[in-house]
Amino acid sequence: MAERVYLDHAATSPLRPAAKAAMEEGFRLWANPSSPHAEGRKARAALEDARERIKAALGWNGELIFTSGASEALWIALNRAKVERRIVSAVEHDAVFRAAPDAEVVPVTDGEVNPETLSNSAGALAAVQYVNSETGTNLMPYVQSKLAESVRDGGGQLLVDCSQSAGKIALPEADMLVVSAHKFGGPIGIGALLVRDFNLIDPVGGHERGYRQGTENLPGAMGMAAALEAGGLDSWATTVEQHFDFKNALFSHGEVIAPGSQCSHIFAVAHPTLSAQALLIRLDAMGFAVSAGSACSSGTLKKSRVLDAFGVPDDVAARTIRVSLGWSTTPEELERFAAAWASLC
């Protein structure tokens, strides 16, 4: 039997070999990085080295707070920012709405957030993701600097969720950004909140210079650094051109949901007749791992809130699955899935 094909990298991507090796080294440095003894100081030095390497790999000159992942980083930003209001785009991840349930919601138009909708952001933190996790839509393809400028001119701060873009696409301009290691081949359980200046958020005591409680995950931080240093899209087994050829192959036997500018590693595609649940069952039996949306909501039968906000009709959304690529995806795997998809249409 042919090996299974994993195309759910937007949920989590396999651990890169370099990250695994770095984590094994980190496990040998078993001391608490906050302990004052020699073992603790050695662990602290390794943690700070990983912090600086991650910042360098991302091209970030501000501060970096290690977290357990993107959800915690979003919670810290949305609940500790020194602001009076929260504004979020209608297609943000569920973690944003859980962290800021009373936030003001702005719509997306043609797959983008209009900078003018954020011009009245006095005293607010505005949260806009860079790449949508369900459709691969780039919400700031041409207006990222204008968006940041509009928010700042309006007296606010910009938070960008880069969970699906970090390690693949250069960071956009923002006051705070969120990254998650397991989306680019790093370990699960480690992420970071990038902050332009610590003065933007309130400390709570504890670790990470007083901005996060809990013992630092040294092996995770070292694995995260190694995964980023392994390379971005140029280090993948497939090229961007092959990704878009794959998208076109899917489009010839279905409808690719592309409500705006599209990234090259996440595609939402609707089958002409079969429901998403039926597709997942059939494709799984055929040896393919895909999903029906973000991992936090793909197990439900309700229409995706994100697809609804993008204006996707109910009947199309009910037939839509997500296919996402990663560093380990091969051209042969893309060809196999394209052929399987065609056989179902």
Tab-separated table of C-alpha atoms in Angstrom:
chain	number	residue	atom	x	y	z
A	1	MET	CA	0.000	0.000	0.000
A	2	ALA	CA	1.136	3.529	-0.756
A	3	GLU	CA	2.152	5.682	2.188
A	4	ARG	CA	-0.412	8.115	3.510
A	5	VAL	CA	-0.221	11.725	2.357
A	6	TYR	CA	-0.414	14.402	5.031
A	7	LEU	CA	-1.862	17.702	3.779
A	8	ASP	CA	-3.005	19.303	7.028
A	9	HIS	CA	0.077	21.403	7.801
A	10	ALA	CA	-2.026	24.429	8.766
A	11	ALA	CA	-3.144	22.397	11.794
A	12	THR	CA	0.374	21.228	12.633
A	13	SER	CA	3.457	20.398	10.632
A	14	PRO	CA	5.869	17.497	11.249
A	15	LEU	CA	8.906	18.253	13.382
A	16	ARG	CA	11.970	19.141	11.314
A	17	PRO	CA	14.996	16.897	11.970
A	18	ALA	CA	17.082	19.928	12.982
A	19	ALA	CA	14.428	20.915	15.531
A	20	LYS	CA	14.341	17.393	16.971
A	21	ALA	CA	18.130	17.391	17.374
A	22	ALA	CA	18.031	20.801	19.048
A	23	MET	CA	15.328	19.638	21.458
A	24	GLU	CA	17.378	16.585	22.405
A	25	GLU	CA	20.237	18.928	23.267
A	26	GLY	CA	17.814	21.040	25.279
A	27	PHE	CA	16.621	18.016	27.266
A	28	ARG	CA	20.203	17.440	28.335
A	29	LEU	CA	20.202	20.971	29.807
A	30	TRP	CA	17.564	19.904	32.306
A	31	ALA	CA	17.875	22.757	34.829
A	32	ASN	CA	15.345	25.563	35.283
A	33	PRO	CA	16.600	28.640	33.373
A	34	SER	CA	15.433	30.857	36.257
A	35	SER	CA	17.509	29.048	38.897
A	36	PRO	CA	20.585	30.946	40.154
A	37	HIS	CA	22.993	27.995	40.356
A	38	ALA	CA	25.495	27.040	37.669
A	39	GLU	CA	23.149	24.546	36.021
A	40	GLY	CA	20.385	27.145	35.885
A	41	ARG	CA	22.722	29.769	34.469
A	42	LYS	CA	23.792	27.365	31.729
A	43	ALA	CA	20.163	26.718	30.832
A	44	ARG	CA	19.476	30.472	30.897
A	45	ALA	CA	22.332	31.119	28.476
A	46	ALA	CA	20.900	28.532	26.079
A	47	LEU	CA	17.419	30.063	26.367
A	48	GLU	CA	18.682	33.567	25.621
A	49	ASP	CA	20.697	32.244	22.705
A	50	ALA	CA	17.549	30.652	21.285
A	51	ARG	CA	15.638	33.915	21.803
A	52	GLU	CA	18.203	35.922	19.843
A	53	ARG	CA	18.403	33.322	17.076
A	54	ILE	CA	14.619	33.344	16.648
A	55	LYS	CA	14.564	37.137	16.483
A	56	ALA	CA	17.348	37.106	13.912
A	57	ALA	CA	15.647	34.429	11.793
A	58	LEU	CA	12.391	36.406	11.826
A	59	GLY	CA	14.086	39.760	11.263
A	60	TRP	CA	12.592	41.159	14.482
A	61	ASN	CA	14.356	43.916	16.412
A	62	GLY	CA	11.914	44.264	19.302
A	63	GLU	CA	11.228	42.087	22.343
A	64	LEU	CA	10.236	38.403	22.368
A	65	ILE	CA	8.162	36.679	25.049
A	66	PHE	CA	8.104	32.884	24.880
A	67	THR	CA	4.615	31.381	25.280
A	68	SER	CA	3.028	27.936	25.072
A	69	GLY	CA	1.789	28.770	21.583
A	70	ALA	CA	-0.240	31.239	19.551
A	71	SER	CA	-3.382	31.058	21.703
A	72	GLU	CA	-1.553	32.136	24.845
A	73	ALA	CA	0.344	34.840	22.966
A	74	LEU	CA	-2.951	36.230	21.649
A	75	TRP	CA	-4.449	36.155	25.144
A	76	ILE	CA	-1.521	38.048	26.624
A	77	ALA	CA	-1.627	40.688	23.901
A	78	LEU	CA	-5.399	41.176	23.987
A	79	ASN	CA	-5.686	41.192	27.775
A	80	ARG	CA	-2.476	42.880	28.875
A	81	ALA	CA	-2.141	45.622	26.267
A	82	LYS	CA	-2.387	49.091	27.799
A	83	VAL	CA	-5.486	49.980	25.795
A	84	GLU	CA	-9.158	50.651	26.441
A	85	ARG	CA	-10.654	48.940	23.384
A	86	ARG	CA	-10.113	45.847	21.250
A	87	ILE	CA	-10.885	45.735	17.541
A	88	VAL	CA	-10.675	42.472	15.573
A	89	SER	CA	-11.323	41.451	11.993
A	90	ALA	CA	-14.324	39.233	11.341
A	91	VAL	CA	-12.142	36.333	10.145
A	92	GLU	CA	-9.748	36.057	13.087
A	93	HIS	CA	-9.029	32.692	14.686
A	94	ASP	CA	-11.406	31.551	17.422
A	95	ALA	CA	-8.610	32.094	19.968
A	96	VAL	CA	-8.904	35.840	19.334
A	97	PHE	CA	-12.632	35.881	20.034
A	98	ARG	CA	-12.155	33.779	23.160
A	99	ALA	CA	-9.493	36.171	24.442
A	100	ALA	CA	-11.503	39.289	23.565
A	101	PRO	CA	-15.212	38.347	23.552
A	102	ASP	CA	-16.348	41.968	23.734
A	103	ALA	CA	-14.128	43.245	20.927
A	104	GLU	CA	-15.435	45.470	18.155
A	105	VAL	CA	-15.546	43.530	14.884
A	106	VAL	CA	-14.626	45.020	11.501
A	107	PRO	CA	-15.540	43.298	8.212
A	108	VAL	CA	-13.280	42.098	5.427
A	109	THR	CA	-13.940	43.240	1.871
A	110	ASP	CA	-12.563	41.286	-1.085
A	111	GLY	CA	-10.385	39.394	1.351
A	112	GLU	CA	-8.775	42.470	2.893
A	113	VAL	CA	-9.207	44.730	5.897
A	114	ASN	CA	-9.685	48.286	4.667
A	115	PRO	CA	-7.269	50.601	6.532
A	116	GLU	CA	-10.052	53.186	6.769
A	117	THR	CA	-12.066	50.876	9.046
A	118	LEU	CA	-9.247	51.147	11.577
A	119	SER	CA	-8.681	54.892	11.313
A	120	ASN	CA	-10.774	55.469	14.455
A	121	SER	CA	-8.635	53.275	16.685
A	122	ALA	CA	-7.860	55.717	19.473
A	123	GLY	CA	-6.943	53.785	22.613
A	124	ALA	CA	-7.459	50.447	20.873
A	125	LEU	CA	-5.530	47.308	20.019
A	126	ALA	CA	-6.521	46.176	16.518
A	127	ALA	CA	-6.008	42.479	15.730
A	128	VAL	CA	-5.658	41.419	12.089
A	129	GLN	CA	-4.194	38.082	10.995
A	130	TYR	CA	-1.677	37.962	8.173
A	131	VAL	CA	-2.746	34.699	6.493
A	132	ASN	CA	-6.138	33.157	7.209
A	133	SER	CA	-5.922	29.601	8.508
A	134	GLU	CA	-8.996	28.315	6.652
A	135	THR	CA	-8.624	29.853	3.188
A	136	GLY	CA	-4.984	30.932	2.921
A	137	THR	CA	-6.126	34.471	2.201
A	138	ASN	CA	-3.488	37.134	2.788
A	139	LEU	CA	-5.444	39.845	4.596
A	140	MET	CA	-2.714	42.451	4.110
A	141	PRO	CA	-1.234	41.775	0.673
A	142	TYR	CA	-0.623	45.362	-0.401
A	143	VAL	CA	-1.781	47.462	2.537
A	144	GLN	CA	0.248	46.120	5.464
A	145	SER	CA	2.210	49.358	5.966
A	146	LYS	CA	-0.932	51.438	5.373
A	147	LEU	CA	-2.797	49.355	7.913
A	148	ALA	CA	-0.151	49.899	10.578
A	149	GLU	CA	0.025	53.586	9.699
A	150	SER	CA	-3.750	53.964	9.852
A	151	VAL	CA	-3.909	52.326	13.295
A	152	ARG	CA	-1.054	54.370	14.701
A	153	ASP	CA	-2.333	57.634	13.227
A	154	GLY	CA	-5.661	56.815	14.819
A	155	GLY	CA	-3.987	56.445	18.200
A	156	GLY	CA	-4.039	52.645	18.416
A	157	GLN	CA	-1.740	49.636	18.229
A	158	LEU	CA	-1.666	46.822	15.673
A	159	LEU	CA	-1.505	43.125	16.618
A	160	VAL	CA	-0.916	40.672	13.770
A	161	ASP	CA	-1.434	36.925	14.114
A	162	CYS	CA	1.352	35.404	12.002
A	163	SER	CA	0.709	31.796	13.004
A	164	GLN	CA	0.227	30.683	9.391
A	165	SER	CA	2.849	32.952	7.830
A	166	ALA	CA	5.868	33.112	10.158
A	167	GLY	CA	8.742	31.025	8.861
A	168	LYS	CA	7.258	31.291	5.362
A	169	ILE	CA	6.574	34.992	4.672
A	170	ALA	CA	8.454	38.009	6.059
A	171	LEU	CA	6.810	39.621	9.077
A	172	PRO	CA	4.543	42.607	8.399
A	173	GLU	CA	4.872	45.938	10.152
A	174	ALA	CA	3.100	45.849	13.538
A	175	ASP	CA	3.393	46.684	17.229
A	176	MET	CA	2.849	43.078	18.315
A	177	LEU	CA	2.975	39.808	16.386
A	178	VAL	CA	2.145	36.201	17.255
A	179	VAL	CA	4.081	33.159	16.031
A	180	SER	CA	3.622	29.429	16.617
A	181	ALA	CA	6.496	26.963	16.225
A	182	HIS	CA	4.543	23.859	15.229
A	183	LYS	CA	3.177	25.580	12.133
A	184	PHE	CA	6.638	25.718	10.509
A	185	GLY	CA	8.223	22.464	11.668
A	186	GLY	CA	9.072	23.393	15.247
A	187	PRO	CA	7.759	21.610	18.342
A	188	ILE	CA	4.228	21.747	19.693
A	189	GLY	CA	3.884	23.723	22.921
A	190	ILE	CA	6.081	26.722	22.122
A	191	GLY	CA	5.358	30.045	20.464
A	192	ALA	CA	6.064	33.694	21.037
A	193	LEU	CA	4.583	37.145	21.363
A	194	LEU	CA	6.772	39.687	19.605
A	195	VAL	CA	6.408	43.133	21.168
A	196	ARG	CA	7.848	46.359	19.795
A	197	ASP	CA	8.294	47.672	23.334
A	198	PHE	CA	7.573	46.102	26.713
A	199	ASN	CA	5.857	49.342	27.721
A	200	LEU	CA	2.921	48.349	25.491
A	201	ILE	CA	1.766	45.621	27.896
A	202	ASP	CA	1.332	45.229	31.646
A	203	PRO	CA	3.612	42.756	33.464
A	204	VAL	CA	2.206	40.193	35.893
A	205	GLY	CA	5.342	38.884	37.549
A	206	GLY	CA	6.899	35.466	37.127
A	207	HIS	CA	9.152	34.503	34.236
A	208	GLU	CA	9.925	36.036	30.847
A	209	ARG	CA	10.966	39.335	32.411
A	210	GLY	CA	7.740	39.339	34.385
A	211	TYR	CA	5.402	39.128	31.386
A	212	ARG	CA	4.531	35.436	31.569
A	213	GLN	CA	4.160	32.899	34.351
A	214	GLY	CA	5.382	29.323	34.168
A	215	THR	CA	8.781	27.692	33.775
A	216	GLU	CA	10.397	28.407	30.416
A	217	ASN	CA	10.318	25.590	27.855
A	218	LEU	CA	14.022	25.438	26.994
A	219	PRO	CA	13.924	22.377	24.668
A	220	GLY	CA	10.960	23.916	22.855
A	221	ALA	CA	12.715	27.261	22.414
A	222	MET	CA	15.810	25.574	21.038
A	223	GLY	CA	13.713	23.476	18.665
A	224	MET	CA	11.827	26.567	17.523
A	225	ALA	CA	15.084	28.369	16.724
A	226	ALA	CA	16.444	25.407	14.786
A	227	ALA	CA	13.222	25.021	12.776
A	228	LEU	CA	13.334	28.667	11.703
A	229	GLU	CA	17.003	28.448	10.806
A	230	ALA	CA	16.291	25.399	8.628
A	231	GLY	CA	14.760	27.807	6.121
A	232	GLY	CA	11.502	29.153	4.770
A	233	LEU	CA	9.610	28.331	1.596
A	234	ASP	CA	12.874	28.125	-0.335
A	235	SER	CA	13.867	25.090	1.752
A	236	TRP	CA	10.672	23.128	1.108
A	237	ALA	CA	10.515	19.987	-1.020
A	238	THR	CA	8.136	21.805	-3.376
A	239	THR	CA	8.287	25.232	-5.013
A	240	VAL	CA	5.770	28.067	-4.962
A	241	GLU	CA	5.183	27.470	-8.671
A	242	GLN	CA	4.313	23.837	-7.968
A	243	HIS	CA	1.927	24.967	-5.240
A	244	PHE	CA	-0.046	27.135	-7.633
A	245	ASP	CA	0.011	24.446	-10.323
A	246	PHE	CA	-1.546	22.199	-7.675
A	247	LYS	CA	-4.178	24.841	-6.938
A	248	ASN	CA	-5.030	25.035	-10.641
A	249	ALA	CA	-5.371	21.246	-10.783
A	250	LEU	CA	-7.871	21.369	-7.918
A	251	PHE	CA	-9.708	24.245	-9.550
A	252	SER	CA	-10.208	22.237	-12.740
A	253	HIS	CA	-12.328	19.761	-10.735
A	254	GLY	CA	-13.938	22.011	-8.165
A	255	GLU	CA	-14.059	25.547	-6.854
A	256	VAL	CA	-11.078	27.004	-5.007
A	257	ILE	CA	-12.322	29.471	-2.390
A	258	ALA	CA	-10.055	32.493	-2.851
A	259	PRO	CA	-11.743	35.634	-1.487
A	260	GLY	CA	-8.626	37.749	-2.021
A	261	SER	CA	-4.874	37.534	-2.465
A	262	GLN	CA	-3.799	33.930	-1.940
A	263	CYS	CA	-0.774	32.448	-0.175
A	264	SER	CA	0.823	29.383	-1.726
A	265	HIS	CA	0.479	26.840	1.072
A	266	ILE	CA	-3.191	26.835	2.183
A	267	PHE	CA	-6.109	26.209	-0.178
A	268	ALA	CA	-9.833	25.886	0.486
A	269	VAL	CA	-11.586	23.925	-2.242
A	270	ALA	CA	-15.267	23.087	-2.674
A	271	HIS	CA	-16.467	19.840	-4.253
A	272	PRO	CA	-19.248	20.120	-6.860
A	273	THR	CA	-21.639	17.871	-4.904
A	274	LEU	CA	-20.129	16.035	-1.902
A	275	SER	CA	-20.291	17.467	1.614
A	276	ALA	CA	-17.119	18.294	3.507
A	277	GLN	CA	-17.744	15.479	5.987
A	278	ALA	CA	-18.220	12.941	3.191
A	279	LEU	CA	-15.040	14.181	1.528
A	280	LEU	CA	-13.005	13.840	4.718
A	281	ILE	CA	-14.191	10.252	5.196
A	282	ARG	CA	-13.524	9.229	1.613
A	283	LEU	CA	-10.150	10.953	1.369
A	284	ASP	CA	-9.037	9.508	4.695
A	285	ALA	CA	-9.921	6.026	3.462
A	286	MET	CA	-7.909	6.766	0.306
A	287	GLY	CA	-4.870	7.697	2.403
A	288	PHE	CA	-5.072	11.488	2.557
A	289	ALA	CA	-5.137	13.670	5.668
A	290	VAL	CA	-6.937	16.983	5.100
A	291	SER	CA	-9.428	18.997	7.145
A	292	ALA	CA	-12.678	20.936	6.904
A	293	GLY	CA	-11.312	24.140	8.451
A	294	SER	CA	-9.182	25.187	11.400
A	295	ALA	CA	-8.328	22.403	13.853
A	296	CYS	CA	-10.378	24.023	16.636
A	297	SER	CA	-13.623	23.857	14.654
A	298	SER	CA	-13.230	21.142	12.004
A	299	GLY	CA	-15.003	18.596	14.184
A	300	THR	CA	-18.252	20.559	14.181
A	301	LEU	CA	-21.045	20.407	11.636
A	302	LYS	CA	-21.827	24.120	11.824
A	303	LYS	CA	-20.957	26.436	8.961
A	304	SER	CA	-17.540	27.987	9.358
A	305	ARG	CA	-17.752	31.470	10.876
A	306	VAL	CA	-14.731	32.439	8.775
A	307	LEU	CA	-16.220	31.308	5.454
A	308	ASP	CA	-19.407	33.138	6.368
A	309	ALA	CA	-17.456	36.348	7.061
A	310	PHE	CA	-15.709	35.973	3.709
A	311	GLY	CA	-19.122	35.834	2.044
A	312	VAL	CA	-18.993	32.200	0.942
A	313	PRO	CA	-22.536	30.914	0.268
A	314	ASP	CA	-23.866	28.290	2.695
A	315	ASP	CA	-24.103	25.517	0.114
A	316	VAL	CA	-20.516	26.100	-1.037
A	317	ALA	CA	-19.164	26.275	2.518
A	318	ALA	CA	-20.809	22.930	3.286
A	319	ARG	CA	-18.769	21.340	0.464
A	320	THR	CA	-15.437	22.988	1.310
A	321	ILE	CA	-12.307	21.317	2.660
A	322	ARG	CA	-8.876	22.744	3.455
A	323	VAL	CA	-5.697	21.389	1.888
A	324	SER	CA	-2.484	22.761	3.420
A	325	LEU	CA	1.133	22.159	2.451
A	326	GLY	CA	4.336	22.188	4.485
A	327	TRP	CA	8.092	21.787	4.404
A	328	SER	CA	7.891	18.004	3.952
A	329	THR	CA	5.244	17.958	1.188
A	330	THR	CA	6.613	16.409	-2.008
A	331	PRO	CA	5.637	16.942	-5.662
A	332	GLU	CA	4.557	13.295	-5.826
A	333	GLU	CA	2.151	13.834	-2.917
A	334	LEU	CA	0.581	16.793	-4.691
A	335	GLU	CA	0.168	14.739	-7.847
A	336	ARG	CA	-1.417	11.868	-5.925
A	337	PHE	CA	-3.912	14.140	-4.184
A	338	ALA	CA	-4.806	15.981	-7.396
A	339	ALA	CA	-5.536	12.617	-9.059
A	340	ALA	CA	-7.605	11.448	-6.084
A	341	TRP	CA	-9.556	14.715	-6.052
A	342	ALA	CA	-10.278	14.394	-9.767
A	343	SER	CA	-11.518	10.833	-9.247
A	344	LEU	CA	-14.108	12.104	-6.746
A	345	CYS	CA	-15.444	14.814	-9.061
